[in-house]
Amino acid sequence: MKKAIIRIFLVGVAISLIGCSVKPASDVQGSDEDLSDPQESFSGVCERASYEFGNTESGHFHQIFDTRKYFDQVFMGIKRSDNANYIKYMSGVMARGDIIQNIDHVYSDFAGLWNVHDLDVSEEKASCILISDYSESGVAIVELHLVDRDGKIKVTNWYDHITESYASDQLRQFSIDIKTLSESGNEISQEMKSLQDFVRLTGHPKPLEVSQAYSKLDKAYRAKEAYALAYVVTANRAGGEQYLAALDNLDAHFSQTGKYGLLLMDYYVLKGRYDDALASIDRAEERIGANVIFDIFRMGVYQLTEDNKKYYQSAVEALEKNIGVEDVYWSLLDTFVQYEQYADAVLVLDVIKDFFGYQITQRDIAGIPEYQFFAESREFSDWLN
Amino acid sequence: MAAKKWAAYFWVLICLLCFSSVASAKRPDFSDRGLYLGEAVPGWVQRQSYDSRESPRQGYSSQYLLVDSQINLVAEEAFYYRNVGRIVNPSGLTEWSEINIRYSPEYQKVHLHSLDVIREGERLSRLDKAKVRILQQEDDMESGLYYGMNTAVVILDDLRAGDIVSYEVTVLGSNPIFNGHEFGSVSLDWRVPVEKRSLRLVSDPAKPLYYRFMNSTADFNRKETVHGLEYDLVLTDIDGVLAEEDLPYGFSPYAWLAYSQFHDWGHVNQWAIDLYRIDYDGKQIKSVAEKIMGRSSDRNDFIRNALFFVQDDIRYLGLEMGVNSHLPHSPDEVLRRRFGDCKDKTALFVSLLEQQGIKAYPALVSTANRHGVSEDLPSPGSFDHVITYLEVDGKGYWLDPTNSYQGGSLDSIAQSDYGYALVVRDGTKSLTRMFPEGSPADRIRVKETFTADDFSGEVTYRIVTRYTGKNADYQRYRFSNNPLSEISRQYLSFYKGYYDSVSAINNPEFRDDRQNNVVTVEEEYRVDDFWHREDGMVIMDVNALIYADYLKDLASVDRKSPYYQGAPLLVDSIIDFHLPEDVSLNFPKPTGQVSHKAIQFNYRDSYKDKVYSYASSMELIEPVVRNADMESYKKALNDIIHNWNFTIRFADPERVPGYREALALKQRLKELAK
């Protein structure tokens, strides 16, 4: 049996583009042959990007990524510096090669089927929203920005709808700050060191050290959203307590405008702020468009608030959109068992067994403390036989 | 209005690229038909040489060695031309075996000066042996237009590959309707290459001549001689020009010279005002106008009814002989004989409105050149049609009495956008942009519904299409002039291109709300083989077929010219699939938009209560796609085409274990949610 308790943490956070490569170079040496189709349409490239994001072994996303344009956006308005220290600090912490390799694997935690949710083409530009399959890692929602340059379609940047930031934002903030520091003669200051330490950690997060590194940042940096987000992203990879601390920080200082609702939704749920969580889902759905993922989010909240009618209604909405979303059935099983609706629980088991192919035994069910009574029920017994 | 002045030189020059004559014991006499054979070349003509040593170009069956045109505007207008070509291979024999010379016997004479075949260096005159026929061909008879033109057809026999054919013609005289003001255009290149192209104009120094080279950097040498003010040029080694499909109105890939003795549009207007200043006995006109007013609710309704009277009750027939190429007949006469062409209908419509104190004006337009008229050298030759312009309560209307089957109120009658018009009234000095805010867009709404009892049997396919604007006019015309069985056959043939096993359940049903100019067409079909299966999945095709008529796949076309995609149009399409049972659909087209300055496309799909619905809309914004926008336009089309023609796959309920259990559970959840 796969799982019986729906996760509390619902949304997923992609790895950061700051820092060193998350995979050794040998793992990401795909063919550099340009595989783009000269006749490819915007929708075709979006489909291809969704495949590359979902297929973590592929490593060819960089072929449709416009690195030059991306770095133009990172360094837009930042004059080139001949300050040797700036170049040294920048390249030491964020080598271009590492960043490009990271790009291929930035959503590596979200392997599986990605869907093109929305496409908006305007002349030589387009954007499309890709949504990952709902998985153990949660869900990723990414809006790609594409451009047709001389007949070739390339991704120039993307907007992560979970962190509500562009892929280039954190790098850009970091390069601005490094430049300011290096040009002010403070490059060997504690300020610089703490900044570098923090950025290095985003590449290789270590439990217990992330919060410490963030707290050592100068107050001026901690007042910037880019570092608060980098903190959340890094802490998410480091572990639960660290992650909660990062969300505390984000909520306290950056959530007043209603931003970061999706990112903070888990946090709101944990804190019992269910109305905030539901409002965050509504806002995100309005921004992104209806998707089964939002129905699943609502199910999670209504399950906790024990608002069963709304919970079932959300389940119906989810199944109307996609009857094959496995998590909905596991959640329903939990709920029916919790409320001792055993006749309904066995209907769910029918689907889990026949539709998804799970073999369910007496021992599986009896092994879960919350399922003890159900395991002993007549309905389950009849179902087994 | 027949704008085909005799010196529509395009025609002559294009037709000259075919030719020649045959034997007869005595030179035939066609002088009574206006054709003279063997007359000496006029003294003002300067004969041009050609180089027969030029090598033929690869891929062409004949070689055009010389195309010479000389036009004398000093006294009686005279257009001399000489064409010399070599037959390269047997295909070229066909090409050069017949010469056509078109002229108006009402005011023109034709001199065929020479007709020679040069074979192995020896010049053989074929003039005496010419087999000549004079035909009264009416090219536009099917459209109800009679020009009274003659075509002298000269047949050459005993032609052989390697022969050079040479002939010289002068056409004398011009249409008196232009009061001695000459104008015309002369081609500088053609579909085929030409080794030498010479051109000479002789004009009266006292009479200003305006000219413009179009799509060409060529220019004249000018000098004053005993003949007058002379303009000449010689071009050599001219490449053939290939015209692409779907060219915008007013765009030509060819180069030409336009000339005119009209100095501006005000001058053309002055000429036209005189034509439309017609005396008529208003008794009959007044009587008809009163009858129309009697069944009209107000002034606007009267305008509409008068327009429909002229459109529907006056048969379209144009007798364009001589001055009547441009001079309208009296409204009395048109009313009496119940037929007329565009200028006759306009004159009648204007006179009917006048009876109720409504001032309206003829407006000259070009249906072929449209916006391109604004680039023309001012002359009557710019126009090929006349419509009516009027203003009511400060609002302008462009109404076309030549149209037919129109519907709607004065405000909803479809008005065609011909770009620019010359409104014939006192004070007009320039062309008027008809719709400066952009052409009015027509609208089509289509609802397609597929209904199935199961996933293996037949599907009922119902289409309801609602047309407004010009599309409604067209459908009204179509259903009024074609048997239902023929329309049904055409429709079915179209659907068979997408569904092999489609058959009609009923003939199309036509409903006409003419008052509001809305036409609704309902169709119903059966598709026997709608569902496909693969790997346990059911596959159904989603084709928003309405777009097939408007969108071309240009992805693989390497286009050099601008592209005409069609008049402004709004299309809304909804396709509903009523599925026999609940299924699991992953939405293939959740929502999207493709925007381009020329076209916009939006789509969204949904699934609820066993109905999968795909809604989309398309707006053709700009009729013309410029070269600079072509690549982005092709990409946009590619994206659009992928989104009106796609397939949906879903698990086959028959073959997926647990699938029906999942659907039953969903039903149970709906009950619990109540």
XYZ file of C-alpha atoms in Angstrom, chain A residues 37-44 47 113 115-125 148 151-153 288-290 308-310 312-313 315-317 319-324 328-329 332 336 341 344 347-348 350-351 354-356, chain B residues 555-556 582-599 603-604 607-610 628-629 631-632 634-636 638-639 642-643 651 656-659 661-666 668-674:
110
model
C 13.096 22.111 -35.130
C 13.328 25.164 -37.366
C 9.581 24.878 -38.062
C 8.721 24.396 -34.404
C 5.814 26.384 -33.092
C 5.567 28.088 -29.718
C 3.172 25.402 -28.585
C 5.631 22.759 -29.788
C 5.396 20.790 -25.107
C 4.065 14.275 -16.480
C 1.086 19.612 -18.717
C 0.904 22.766 -20.758
C -1.810 24.627 -18.903
C -1.907 27.865 -20.838
C -0.400 29.326 -23.977
C -0.306 32.988 -24.909
C 1.360 33.873 -28.191
C 1.905 37.461 -29.202
C 3.861 38.167 -32.369
C 7.440 37.027 -31.804
C 6.863 36.361 -28.110
C 11.192 33.680 -31.744
C 13.105 31.463 -36.728
C 14.328 29.667 -33.619
C 12.183 29.595 -30.541
C -3.170 30.927 -13.200
C -6.544 29.535 -14.228
C -8.590 26.566 -13.081
C -17.116 17.786 4.534
C -19.573 19.090 1.950
C -17.005 21.475 0.571
C -16.580 16.400 -1.333
C -17.437 19.201 -3.701
C -13.172 16.179 -4.815
C -15.905 16.187 -7.480
C -14.348 19.260 -9.093
C -12.367 14.310 -10.620
C -14.359 16.221 -13.240
C -11.091 17.661 -14.414
C -9.125 14.460 -14.174
C -10.548 11.229 -12.877
C -7.111 9.693 -12.714
C -7.784 12.339 -4.456
C -8.644 8.701 -3.770
C -11.090 10.147 0.256
C -14.304 7.937 4.836
C -18.301 5.717 6.278
C -17.981 4.498 0.885
C -15.936 2.063 -3.021
C -12.659 3.930 -2.888
C -12.418 -0.661 -5.532
C -10.906 2.173 -7.505
C -8.845 -1.938 -9.983
C -8.103 1.445 -11.496
C -4.638 2.013 -10.031
C 4.719 27.111 -42.726
C 6.549 25.590 -45.668
C -18.476 9.994 -18.070
C -14.813 9.748 -19.000
C -11.537 11.058 -17.698
C -10.203 13.838 -19.857
C -6.907 15.531 -19.461
C -7.681 18.891 -20.921
C -5.579 19.167 -24.010
C -6.388 22.850 -24.587
C -7.181 24.356 -21.190
C -6.817 27.940 -22.267
C -4.708 29.878 -24.656
C -4.291 32.842 -26.883
C -2.319 33.503 -30.033
C -1.931 37.188 -30.812
C -0.490 38.735 -33.885
C -1.089 42.184 -35.282
C -2.941 40.538 -38.188
C -4.797 37.790 -36.352
C -9.392 29.009 -27.047
C -10.561 27.241 -23.935
C -15.682 19.166 -19.396
C -18.771 18.895 -17.308
C -21.713 16.522 -17.078
C -20.410 14.327 -19.881
C 8.290 42.077 -42.443
C 5.619 40.319 -40.389
C 7.697 34.947 -40.307
C 5.895 35.812 -37.080
C 3.543 31.953 -40.115
C 4.452 30.969 -36.573
C 1.160 32.326 -35.275
C 1.174 27.257 -37.008
C 0.141 27.682 -33.387
C -2.486 23.146 -33.933
C -5.317 24.465 -31.827
C -9.315 5.665 -21.412
C -10.029 -0.056 -18.273
C -10.568 -2.040 -15.054
C -11.933 0.088 -12.263
C -12.896 2.907 -14.547
C -16.070 2.158 -10.341
C -14.289 5.519 -10.363
C -17.209 7.088 -12.176
C -19.662 5.546 -9.706
C -17.633 6.935 -6.840
C -17.717 10.382 -8.388
C -21.573 9.162 -4.891
C -19.435 12.177 -4.024
C -21.887 14.447 -5.805
C -24.624 13.120 -3.543
C -22.487 13.635 -0.461
C -21.719 17.195 -1.512
C -25.407 18.142 -1.605
